[in-house]
Amino acid sequence: MSEVGVIGRVTSVQSTTLRVSLEVGAKGFTKVGPDGLHTVGVVNSYITVPAGAHRVVAIVTGVSISRHVEKYDRQVLLSEDDQSAYELEAAVVGRFEGEAFKSGLTGYPPLHAPVRSATPREVKNIFLPRDVPALRLGTSAVAAEQDVFLDANLLLGHHCAVVGSTGSGKSCTVMAILDGLLDKPIPNGHIVIFDINGEYAQSFSSATPRGRATRTIVLGPQLGSSEGLFLPHWFMNNEENLALLRAGEGVQAPVLQRSIADARAVSSSTQQDVTKLQVIQSAMTVIEQLFGNSNNSEQPTERQLLSMREVVAGQASIDGPCHSQWTEMLRLIDQAGQSAQLSTQKWSLLTAKQKDILSELFQNLRTQISGAFAVLGMGSAEAAPDFDAPVHYSLQQLCDFFLPNRIQIEQANDNKIAGYVATLQMRLSRLLADGRYDFMTRVENHHDPLGSYLRLLMGADPTQATSDPDWPAANLYAKQAETHDEGPSVTIFDLSLVASDVLENVTALLGRILFDFAVRSDPRAAHPVLLVLEEAHRFIPARRDSSGVGTRSTAVFERIAKEGRKFGLSLLLASQRPSELSETVVAQCGTVIAHRLTHEADQTLLRHATALSSRALLDQLPGLAQQHALVTGVSTGVPAAVRIRDVADPPKSNDPNFLRTWSDASKLDELPSHIDRIVAGWQGNSEEQVTETEGDDLI
């Protein structure tokens, strides 16, 4: 092989690390080759070395000079260069087979093999994937004229993590990746963004080219049905319900499961039966309380019994699923009424015989009521409904009726059940009283709720273009969809106002819905989705202890990370603290884009999660400049130091200018009204209320 362009010789081969001794002509760190002047010995540049039929490619990770003194027969004057040895250290990253670059090794170079700097053409072949869709991430930090590309399918198919300290450029890198995807003709693209800081809405506003090129819907930041940021509680599956209410496994979990199954089983057609049965149960309780009335019990008992008969007779006249039970209850009430011979005389008390007759009546009525519940799909221990079915039910009715009813049924087998479940009832009551959860617990039922929600997530019209839709956020969607033309769908969940202890339940449920949709899709991956998680450590915390903190959300996204690829669900994570992320999720990310990281724990996690050949590069992490990153993984041919491309209309994550703002004296006059607006939104007041308050202040 010709020696033209040789810069040195291999002096050591250890696993994926090569040491190279530079030749005399290369010690100036530039060398003339057949295709021009080459830079030699610069960290992050590339070299090639012959290895059998191929050429090994390595990235320079270190340079050094060692002083040496040779013995001469006579004393001579030596220059500094004559007394120094110049060496490179490089990590092997792949090979050239002819002109095609391929990752991995098939052989190692021998000692003393000639080493060359990679030519511009070779560098281009390294960075530009052949015959595959590629997105431009930025330019090489060493060769500014060379663009760095990522294999789009490998990037999406194997998940991607963007990490770096605050202010290092993570959000702009995420946007650069999205822009690279949007550069492609992808009208059927689907992107869902969990935006915890409220940064992305401005980047996709209708006034920006990016917003005009996509079908973007922004949900939030205000919580509630009209703002679009709502999540019906009945979408939760069994595990999510148990986690939300922290139901104990022994007694509370089975009782809650059966109670929710009872509530789901009651459709709109059978709701009237359930309500009437509840009324009869309440009336019996009222009469039983009259047994102990020492002043007047016979007259109110007669009145209650007559009203019960009227309700039962009305239901018995309807041909419904519980017709036989209502008919038998009517017969029992008429029979007991004749036997008890109640009068309307005031101040009279129930006799012992009357109490006995009524007690027997109530026992028989409760038997019929239990039978009616069984017919309706409630209360039967043998029934086995799908606990995970996303069927509407009222959480308030669960608290007021279905849970107490289930407790009463179970009391027949264990009279301590009520005590065991008391704390669960208290937690459910507190959940309903907690206004932060209203966007989940107070959502009204509407037509096709699950279908509408999935259409929203996937960029389709949740109202199905109906003239009078009952979808809660129909007005919001209509307003934002006015500017929609064509292009991929982008759905942004602005979660900036969601309380921290509520956030886990929201993100876990949204992530699980997307995953279940992907799993159930046939054919598989017919509509792939990219899920972007900003500040991912908030959604996918590492499981450090047995307290259960973050367990549910972490479990959901770990499953997506491990199984989502084959179903067409990809993750794009951004985090400033990768060490606080689930290690399982980080390890499943095939591409890692690392900005400046100064914390040792963060660097250690990345070293464990990246390929051996890339670990030497990670020593550079503490010193990386803003907008610069190290890229490793399956979507790039080689590990690379990259300057991320500039993005227009970046996310709202820039640092505030303290001194300029503090120097503006006019802002002092705006401060009171600014505080009023914040407090009004914080306390849930409307703008009209704020305006009225300001008017009162003026008066």
XYZ file of C-alpha atoms in Angstrom:
699
model
C 0.000 0.000 0.000
C 1.235 3.474 -0.840
C 2.748 5.491 1.983
C 1.180 8.736 0.693
C -0.866 10.421 3.418
C 0.468 8.225 6.237
C 0.616 10.154 9.522
C 1.922 7.413 11.809
C 2.072 3.770 12.824
C 0.073 1.603 15.203
C 2.077 0.900 18.345
C -0.601 -0.707 20.531
C -3.898 -2.556 20.012
C -6.055 -3.158 23.088
C -9.679 -4.216 22.574
C -11.226 -1.142 20.915
C -8.337 1.238 21.687
C -5.419 2.001 19.373
C -2.229 3.926 20.115
C -0.491 5.615 17.198
C 3.008 7.062 17.023
C 3.047 10.059 14.684
C 5.733 10.342 12.054
C 8.093 13.284 11.878
C 6.226 14.991 9.056
C 2.958 14.881 11.004
C 4.217 16.443 14.210
C 3.085 19.883 13.152
C -0.496 18.545 13.337
C -1.059 19.162 9.643
C 0.028 17.004 6.746
C -0.332 17.294 3.000
C -2.194 14.399 1.396
C -3.337 13.596 -2.142
C -6.606 15.466 -1.561
C -5.271 18.475 0.334
C -4.147 19.538 3.777
C -5.195 17.234 6.647
C -5.530 18.166 10.296
C -3.654 15.611 12.397
C -3.955 14.743 16.056
C -7.120 16.684 16.884
C -9.515 15.137 19.376
C -12.768 13.974 17.722
C -11.161 13.674 14.263
C -11.101 10.314 12.463
C -8.312 8.034 11.284
C -8.246 4.895 9.140
C -6.012 1.836 9.475
C -5.838 -1.203 7.153
C -7.013 -4.463 8.754
C -7.038 -7.343 6.332
C -9.445 -6.680 3.462
C -11.008 -3.683 5.193
C -9.962 -0.399 6.777
C -10.688 0.190 10.429
C -12.096 3.613 11.383
C -11.248 5.122 14.777
C -12.028 8.437 16.475
C -9.179 10.294 18.188
C -9.846 10.527 21.920
C -6.495 11.809 23.166
C -3.118 13.239 22.104
C 0.137 13.260 24.050
C 3.850 14.109 23.860
C 6.423 12.038 25.713
C 10.059 13.087 26.032
C 12.788 10.553 25.165
C 16.606 10.720 24.896
C 18.569 8.435 22.572
C 22.257 7.514 23.023
C 24.704 8.828 20.431
C 28.361 7.983 19.894
C 29.183 11.633 19.982
C 27.466 14.557 21.610
C 25.073 16.318 19.259
C 22.685 19.224 19.665
C 19.062 17.948 19.620
C 15.910 20.030 19.070
C 12.799 19.674 21.222
C 11.074 17.733 18.432
C 14.004 15.336 18.213
C 13.611 14.554 21.917
C 9.797 14.093 21.859
C 7.463 11.353 20.745
C 4.011 12.374 19.551
C 1.194 9.867 20.117
C -2.520 9.551 19.484
C -5.064 7.419 21.281
C -8.157 6.431 19.304
C -11.310 4.346 19.850
C -12.266 1.962 17.037
C -15.825 2.663 15.829
C -16.274 0.761 12.555
C -14.793 -0.209 9.216
C -14.809 0.616 5.515
C -15.693 -2.178 3.139
C -14.674 -0.567 -0.115
C -16.312 2.873 0.017
C -19.162 1.810 2.320
C -18.868 2.482 6.040
C -20.230 -0.151 8.440
C -20.330 -0.243 12.211
C -18.598 -3.002 14.138
C -15.343 -4.879 13.657
C -14.405 -7.970 11.682
C -10.682 -7.766 12.381
C -7.965 -5.728 14.085
C -5.030 -3.901 12.504
C -1.515 -5.293 13.067
C 1.253 -3.438 14.862
C 3.145 -0.954 12.700
C 0.136 -0.712 10.349
C 0.109 2.680 8.557
C -2.386 5.219 9.891
C -4.057 7.913 7.774
C -6.382 10.797 8.553
C -9.850 10.185 7.158
C -10.320 12.149 3.967
C -13.285 14.547 3.558
C -14.918 12.002 1.263
C -14.502 9.261 3.846
C -15.911 11.485 6.586
C -18.912 12.225 4.401
C -19.480 8.505 3.844
C -19.284 7.968 7.605
C -21.897 10.585 8.478
C -24.388 10.214 5.638
C -26.371 6.965 5.891
C -26.734 5.273 2.509
C -30.084 4.303 1.009
C -32.033 5.146 4.193
C -34.044 8.209 5.300
C -31.674 10.512 7.185
C -32.241 13.675 9.189
C -29.658 16.411 9.583
C -28.744 16.998 13.217
C -25.942 19.557 12.797
C -22.325 19.825 11.721
C -19.167 18.107 12.861
C -17.421 19.971 15.667
C -14.067 19.249 13.987
C -15.027 19.809 10.352
C -17.630 22.572 10.238
C -18.278 21.991 6.545
C -19.391 18.393 7.197
C -23.056 17.808 8.085
C -23.909 15.083 10.594
C -26.916 12.912 9.766
C -28.861 10.325 11.746
C -30.655 7.293 10.358
C -34.279 8.322 10.984
C -35.698 4.810 11.238
C -33.022 3.628 13.668
C -33.417 6.819 15.712
C -37.171 6.287 16.083
C -37.158 2.515 16.212
C -34.704 2.288 19.125
C -35.687 5.385 21.166
C -33.484 8.416 21.804
C -32.296 10.292 24.911
C -31.160 13.931 24.922
C -29.373 14.770 28.170
C -27.441 17.720 29.517
C -27.286 20.277 32.303
C -29.772 23.121 32.324
C -28.959 25.719 29.689
C -26.814 23.377 27.591
C -29.260 23.259 24.676
C -31.422 20.160 25.216
C -34.712 21.700 24.138
C -33.186 23.105 20.957
C -31.720 19.679 20.202
C -35.144 18.095 20.597
C -36.512 20.719 18.241
C -33.649 20.097 15.785
C -34.603 16.405 15.724
C -38.267 17.277 15.176
C -37.311 19.741 12.434
C -35.208 17.044 10.784
C -38.274 14.789 10.768
C -40.563 17.576 9.571
C -38.189 18.212 6.669
C -39.453 14.891 5.319
C -42.838 14.455 3.586
C -44.648 12.726 6.479
C -48.358 13.641 6.232
C -49.210 10.568 8.345
C -46.685 11.451 11.070
C -47.898 11.553 14.682
C -45.972 13.376 17.428
C -47.181 13.703 21.029
C -45.260 16.024 23.395
C -45.473 15.982 27.196
C -44.343 19.537 27.943
C -43.809 20.041 31.646
C -42.419 23.591 31.362
C -44.820 25.097 28.822
C -42.023 25.622 26.261
C -43.282 24.133 23.006
C -46.561 25.911 22.311
C -44.774 28.982 20.942
C -42.563 26.836 18.705
C -45.633 25.341 17.008
C -47.882 28.409 17.008
C -49.845 29.113 13.847
C -47.646 32.176 13.235
C -44.534 30.036 12.718
C -43.569 28.052 9.587
C -43.422 24.959 11.779
C -46.956 25.518 13.018
C -48.269 26.080 9.506
C -46.601 22.895 8.283
C -48.215 20.727 10.973
C -51.636 20.025 12.428
C -50.876 21.186 15.967
C -53.214 21.060 18.957
C -52.126 22.509 22.315
C -53.949 21.223 25.399
C -53.589 23.279 28.578
C -51.982 24.686 30.588
C -55.273 25.354 32.389
C -56.848 22.152 33.659
C -60.413 21.333 32.734
C -62.634 20.004 30.004
C -63.005 23.316 28.170
C -59.199 23.715 27.988
C -58.753 20.279 26.459
C -56.484 19.135 29.282
C -58.789 16.580 30.816
C -58.461 12.846 31.322
C -61.588 10.859 32.245
C -61.029 8.742 35.339
C -62.857 5.794 33.786
C -59.933 5.361 31.349
C -57.872 4.052 34.269
C -57.300 0.319 34.426
C -57.279 -1.869 37.509
C -53.640 -1.223 38.459
C -54.028 2.535 38.060
C -57.134 2.633 40.246
C -55.407 0.632 42.969
C -52.330 2.871 42.787
C -54.347 6.119 42.807
C -56.297 5.133 45.927
C -53.407 3.174 47.479
C -55.673 0.195 48.116
C -54.183 -2.495 50.328
C -53.814 -5.922 48.731
C -55.511 -7.908 51.481
C -59.098 -6.612 51.605
C -59.235 -3.140 50.108
C -58.050 -4.068 46.590
C -60.643 -6.854 45.998
C -63.481 -4.716 47.392
C -62.493 -1.722 45.250
C -62.150 -3.911 42.148
C -65.599 -5.379 42.592
C -67.126 -1.981 43.367
C -65.726 -0.459 40.168
C -66.863 -3.517 38.205
C -70.354 -2.971 39.632
C -70.258 0.699 38.636
C -69.057 -0.082 35.105
C -71.771 -2.720 34.664
C -74.524 -0.146 35.111
C -75.291 1.210 31.664
C -77.562 4.147 30.944
C -80.440 1.744 30.229
C -80.169 0.152 33.682
C -79.280 3.289 35.619
C -82.918 3.862 36.572
C -83.138 0.410 38.123
C -80.011 1.060 40.178
C -81.277 4.441 41.359
C -84.654 3.027 42.401
C -83.021 0.131 44.222
C -80.885 2.636 46.079
C -84.031 4.591 47.006
C -85.674 1.448 48.426
C -82.560 0.679 50.470
C -82.557 4.212 51.895
C -86.277 4.005 52.764
C -85.764 0.735 54.635
C -82.930 2.350 56.620
C -85.221 5.273 57.542
C -87.961 2.926 58.775
C -85.492 0.866 60.801
C -84.348 4.052 62.511
C -87.998 4.748 63.445
C -88.075 1.510 65.441
C -86.336 3.372 68.250
C -88.496 6.510 68.108
C -90.225 6.883 71.467
C -92.658 9.626 70.405
C -94.143 8.892 67.003
C -93.262 5.937 64.761
C -96.382 4.317 63.294
C -97.567 7.267 61.211
C -94.148 8.025 59.526
C -93.611 4.300 58.990
C -96.960 4.080 57.174
C -95.998 7.063 55.025
C -92.581 5.617 54.157
C -94.050 2.210 53.329
C -96.658 3.723 51.014
C -94.004 5.723 49.180
C -91.870 2.578 48.823
C -94.850 0.742 47.351
C -95.404 3.542 44.847
C -91.783 3.371 43.640
C -91.810 -0.432 43.433
C -95.163 -0.505 41.632
C -93.858 1.954 39.063
C -90.831 -0.225 38.298
C -92.916 -3.419 38.299
C -95.043 -1.944 35.516
C -91.973 -1.604 33.264
C -90.697 -4.553 31.260
C -87.019 -4.353 32.285
C -84.239 -6.776 33.245
C -85.341 -6.762 36.893
C -89.100 -7.079 36.243
C -89.477 -10.311 38.213
C -87.655 -8.865 41.243
C -89.757 -5.693 41.232
C -92.957 -7.757 40.925
C -91.985 -9.957 43.869
C -91.027 -6.908 45.954
C -94.462 -5.399 45.269
C -96.135 -8.617 46.448
C -94.025 -8.680 49.627
C -94.835 -5.063 50.489
C -98.573 -5.588 49.966
C -98.510 -8.733 52.081
C -96.586 -7.058 54.925
C -98.818 -4.000 54.796
C -101.922 -6.103 55.292
C -100.324 -8.027 58.162
C -98.872 -5.027 59.972
C -102.133 -3.017 59.813
C -100.356 0.304 60.168
C -102.501 3.320 61.036
C -102.115 7.020 60.374
C -102.806 7.902 63.987
C -100.380 10.541 65.241
C -98.139 9.931 68.272
C -98.636 6.171 68.144
C -95.696 3.769 68.421
C -94.888 0.608 66.472
C -95.733 -2.595 68.294
C -93.350 -5.519 68.635
C -95.405 -7.550 66.135
C -95.317 -4.731 63.584
C -91.555 -4.439 63.981
C -91.214 -8.195 63.505
C -93.312 -8.123 60.313
C -91.369 -5.184 58.920
C -88.013 -6.775 59.790
C -88.982 -9.919 57.906
C -90.153 -7.772 54.990
C -86.862 -5.922 54.835
C -84.900 -9.159 54.932
C -86.889 -10.479 51.972
C -86.625 -7.172 50.113
C -82.858 -7.157 50.513
C -82.729 -10.667 49.065
C -84.650 -9.434 46.025
C -82.453 -6.359 45.741
C -79.325 -8.544 45.735
C -80.915 -10.632 42.997
C -81.666 -7.477 40.999
C -78.063 -6.306 41.338
C -76.878 -9.694 40.087
C -79.130 -9.381 37.037
C -77.642 -5.950 36.353
C -74.108 -7.370 36.552
C -73.478 -6.007 40.045
C -72.838 -7.706 43.296
C -72.542 -11.219 41.948
C -69.372 -12.914 43.122
C -69.537 -15.211 40.123
C -69.583 -12.378 37.580
C -66.207 -11.627 36.036
C -66.343 -8.316 34.151
C -63.261 -6.803 32.554
C -61.773 -4.670 35.322
C -59.714 -2.755 32.739
C -62.540 -1.909 30.313
C -62.635 1.904 29.770
C -66.407 2.082 30.333
C -67.930 5.183 31.915
C -69.006 5.192 35.531
C -69.586 7.934 38.082
C -66.869 8.256 40.688
C -69.320 10.052 42.982
C -71.751 7.121 42.723
C -68.869 4.766 43.396
C -68.230 6.634 46.632
C -71.881 7.083 47.642
C -73.432 3.795 46.568
C -71.407 1.114 44.824
C -68.570 0.899 47.362
C -70.899 0.919 50.418
C -73.140 -1.605 48.660
C -70.196 -3.916 47.986
C -69.069 -3.562 51.609
C -72.559 -4.517 52.775
C -72.517 -7.610 50.535
C -69.092 -8.683 51.806
C -70.136 -8.093 55.417
C -72.222 -11.281 55.202
C -68.976 -13.265 55.118
C -66.829 -11.088 57.378
C -68.317 -8.487 59.696
C -64.933 -6.708 59.955
C -64.872 -5.717 56.273
C -66.221 -2.216 56.936
C -63.362 -1.490 59.324
C -60.768 -2.746 56.886
C -62.103 -0.569 54.068
C -62.751 2.597 56.080
C -59.435 4.223 55.130
C -60.068 3.439 51.455
C -63.456 5.168 51.649
C -61.792 8.155 53.256
C -59.169 8.385 50.488
C -61.874 8.195 47.811
C -63.828 10.975 49.503
C -60.717 13.136 49.718
C -59.948 12.501 46.058
C -63.389 13.767 45.069
C -62.936 16.811 47.306
C -59.477 17.619 45.845
C -60.021 20.221 43.132
C -56.651 19.450 41.544
C -58.143 16.182 40.297
C -61.359 17.683 38.905
C -60.014 17.410 35.351
C -60.064 13.637 35.902
C -62.832 13.017 38.437
C -65.453 15.548 37.244
C -65.509 14.864 33.506
C -69.050 14.473 32.197
C -69.866 11.462 30.081
C -70.082 12.142 26.346
C -70.410 10.312 23.067
C -67.602 7.831 22.346
C -65.169 9.223 24.967
C -62.333 6.770 24.301
C -62.602 7.050 20.530
C -62.683 10.850 20.726
C -59.612 10.904 22.936
C -57.637 8.596 20.667
C -58.579 10.674 17.640
C -57.284 13.743 19.485
C -53.981 12.028 20.345
C -53.524 10.910 16.748
C -54.370 14.275 15.175
C -57.835 13.360 13.873
C -60.989 15.400 14.548
C -62.347 14.233 17.933
C -65.759 15.731 17.099
C -65.943 13.834 13.791
C -67.125 17.080 12.166
C -70.587 16.817 13.748
C -72.678 19.964 13.842
C -73.441 19.806 17.555
C -70.684 17.777 19.250
C -70.811 17.041 22.961
C -67.040 16.512 23.181
C -65.998 18.726 26.134
C -63.275 20.708 24.305
C -65.012 21.009 20.944
C -64.702 24.821 20.851
C -60.988 24.684 21.643
C -60.354 22.167 18.888
C -62.415 24.103 16.334
C -60.472 27.299 17.068
C -57.039 25.674 16.785
C -57.985 23.560 13.761
C -58.936 26.626 11.708
C -55.333 26.943 10.503
C -54.871 23.231 9.797
C -54.158 22.277 6.235
C -52.014 19.189 5.965
C -48.831 17.739 7.403
C -48.074 15.591 10.428
C -50.071 15.898 13.625
C -48.465 17.378 16.752
C -50.389 17.116 20.029
C -48.857 19.095 22.902
C -49.899 18.447 26.493
C -48.869 21.551 28.436
C -48.509 20.035 31.923
C -46.872 23.055 33.537
C -49.782 23.647 35.960
C -50.311 20.013 36.964
C -49.338 19.464 40.608
C -46.318 17.227 41.144
C -48.192 14.530 43.053
C -50.885 14.461 40.340
C -48.420 14.426 37.451
C -47.428 10.783 37.809
C -51.019 9.575 37.485
C -51.609 11.748 34.410
C -48.488 10.770 32.494
C -48.770 7.098 33.425
C -52.352 6.991 32.160
C -51.584 8.875 28.928
C -48.556 6.706 28.233
C -50.499 3.523 28.911
C -53.379 4.584 26.630
C -50.949 5.208 23.772
C -49.231 1.876 24.383
C -52.496 -0.082 24.565
C -53.639 1.587 21.337
C -50.377 0.583 19.653
C -50.592 -2.988 20.937
C -54.184 -3.412 19.761
C -53.512 -1.933 16.303
C -53.812 -4.420 13.456
C -51.756 -4.495 11.337
C -48.988 -3.804 13.814
C -47.410 -0.319 13.718
C -49.937 0.888 11.129
C -49.781 4.392 12.662
C -46.451 4.888 14.494
C -46.227 7.560 17.190
C -43.266 9.534 18.545
C -43.737 10.405 22.225
C -41.562 13.316 23.399
C -40.970 13.587 27.160
C -39.468 16.871 28.388
C -37.844 16.669 31.842
C -38.272 12.910 31.604
C -36.870 12.306 35.095
C -40.170 13.726 36.393
C -42.130 11.037 34.519
C -39.741 8.090 34.739
C -37.925 8.347 38.075
C -35.427 5.690 39.053
C -36.771 3.131 41.486
C -34.457 3.633 44.443
C -36.552 2.287 47.306
C -39.642 0.284 48.151
C -41.809 3.306 48.973
C -43.506 3.066 45.577
C -42.731 6.668 44.585
C -42.864 6.906 40.814
C -43.401 3.179 40.486
C -46.557 3.256 38.349
C -45.342 5.843 35.838
C -41.907 4.252 35.686
C -43.404 0.814 35.034
C -45.464 2.166 32.116
C -42.560 3.864 30.369
C -40.168 1.004 31.059
C -42.581 -1.274 29.243
C -42.815 1.209 26.356
C -39.009 1.396 26.230
C -38.689 -2.395 26.133
C -41.647 -3.293 23.897
C -42.823 -0.119 22.162
C -40.448 -0.442 19.195
C -42.217 -3.410 17.644
C -45.607 -1.749 18.025
C -44.568 1.580 16.519
C -44.321 3.656 19.726
C -41.025 5.531 20.066
C -39.656 7.625 22.945
C -37.652 10.839 22.665
C -36.493 11.735 26.189
C -34.955 14.981 27.399
C -33.510 15.250 30.904
C -31.002 17.344 32.798
C -30.450 14.589 35.376
C -30.057 11.231 33.620
C -28.964 9.621 36.897
C -32.482 10.257 38.227
C -34.004 8.466 35.233
C -34.879 4.793 35.238
C -31.714 2.989 34.204
C -33.831 0.479 32.292
C -35.228 3.223 30.058
C -31.831 4.846 29.463
C -30.319 1.468 28.572
C -33.069 0.927 25.974
C -32.298 4.212 24.196
C -30.398 3.255 21.042
C -29.249 6.842 20.460
C -27.870 9.159 23.155
C -27.216 12.852 22.483
C -25.261 14.193 25.443
C -24.717 17.891 26.122
C -22.611 19.278 28.961
C -22.907 17.191 32.133
C -20.893 18.033 35.235
C -22.313 15.604 37.786
C -20.289 12.421 38.116
C -23.367 10.228 38.669
C -24.886 11.425 35.379
C -21.666 10.702 33.488
C -21.354 7.265 35.086
C -24.863 6.269 34.027
C -24.162 7.259 30.427
C -20.915 5.284 30.404
C -22.812 2.186 31.489
C -25.562 2.778 28.925
C -23.359 3.409 25.858
C -21.171 1.159 23.766
C -17.627 0.466 24.951
C -16.126 2.249 21.950
C -17.963 5.473 22.874
C -17.042 5.683 26.545
C -13.746 7.461 26.079
C -15.598 10.331 24.408
C -17.736 10.915 27.460
C -14.766 12.355 29.341
C -15.423 15.508 27.303
C -18.899 16.041 28.776
C -18.010 18.568 31.523
C -16.349 20.917 29.024
C -18.806 20.923 26.123
C -19.914 24.342 24.902
C -23.564 25.307 24.577
C -25.227 23.820 21.473
C -22.473 21.185 21.236
C -23.101 17.525 22.003
C -21.667 14.039 21.736
C -23.816 11.659 19.708
C -23.544 7.889 20.100
C -25.710 4.952 19.188
C -27.287 2.979 16.382
C -28.607 5.911 14.354
C -25.180 7.401 13.700
C -22.402 5.547 11.909
C -19.812 6.603 14.481
C -19.714 8.485 17.782
C -19.458 12.152 16.865
C -18.946 15.568 18.404
C -21.642 17.733 16.848
C -22.650 21.346 16.782
C -26.445 21.109 16.767
C -28.158 22.910 13.908
C -29.796 26.268 14.578
C -33.587 26.176 14.933
C -36.100 28.907 14.214
C -38.681 29.716 16.915
C -36.956 27.629 19.595
C -38.796 26.437 22.729
C -39.240 29.040 25.442
C -36.276 27.847 27.486
C -33.834 30.761 27.167
C -32.245 32.239 30.278
C -33.975 35.350 31.685
C -32.110 38.661 31.443
C -32.187 39.712 35.094
C -30.373 43.013 34.852
C -32.254 44.285 31.811
C -35.583 43.516 33.499
C -34.485 44.965 36.844
C -33.373 48.123 35.065
C -36.857 48.747 33.610
C -38.583 51.045 36.119
C -41.890 50.914 34.198
C -42.388 47.310 35.243
C -42.939 48.448 38.827
C -46.257 49.986 37.802
C -47.293 46.717 36.139
C -46.444 44.553 39.164
C -49.764 44.855 41.115
C -51.909 43.927 38.081
C -49.444 41.160 37.222
C -49.878 39.721 40.723
C -53.673 40.029 40.479
C -53.727 38.036 37.244
C -51.515 35.321 38.698
C -53.564 35.054 41.897
C -56.828 34.955 39.945
C -55.652 32.063 37.817
C -54.115 30.380 40.852
C -57.389 30.530 42.770
C -59.496 29.618 39.752
C -61.204 33.012 39.315
C -62.383 34.104 35.893
C -61.061 37.146 34.015
C -64.427 38.853 34.533
C -64.034 38.545 38.296
C -60.557 40.056 38.087
C -61.870 42.959 36.003
C -64.678 43.608 38.497
C -62.178 43.580 41.370
C -59.921 46.043 39.592
C -62.963 48.263 38.931
C -63.882 48.198 42.626
C -60.362 49.265 43.493
C -60.676 52.264 41.177
C -63.965 53.298 42.843
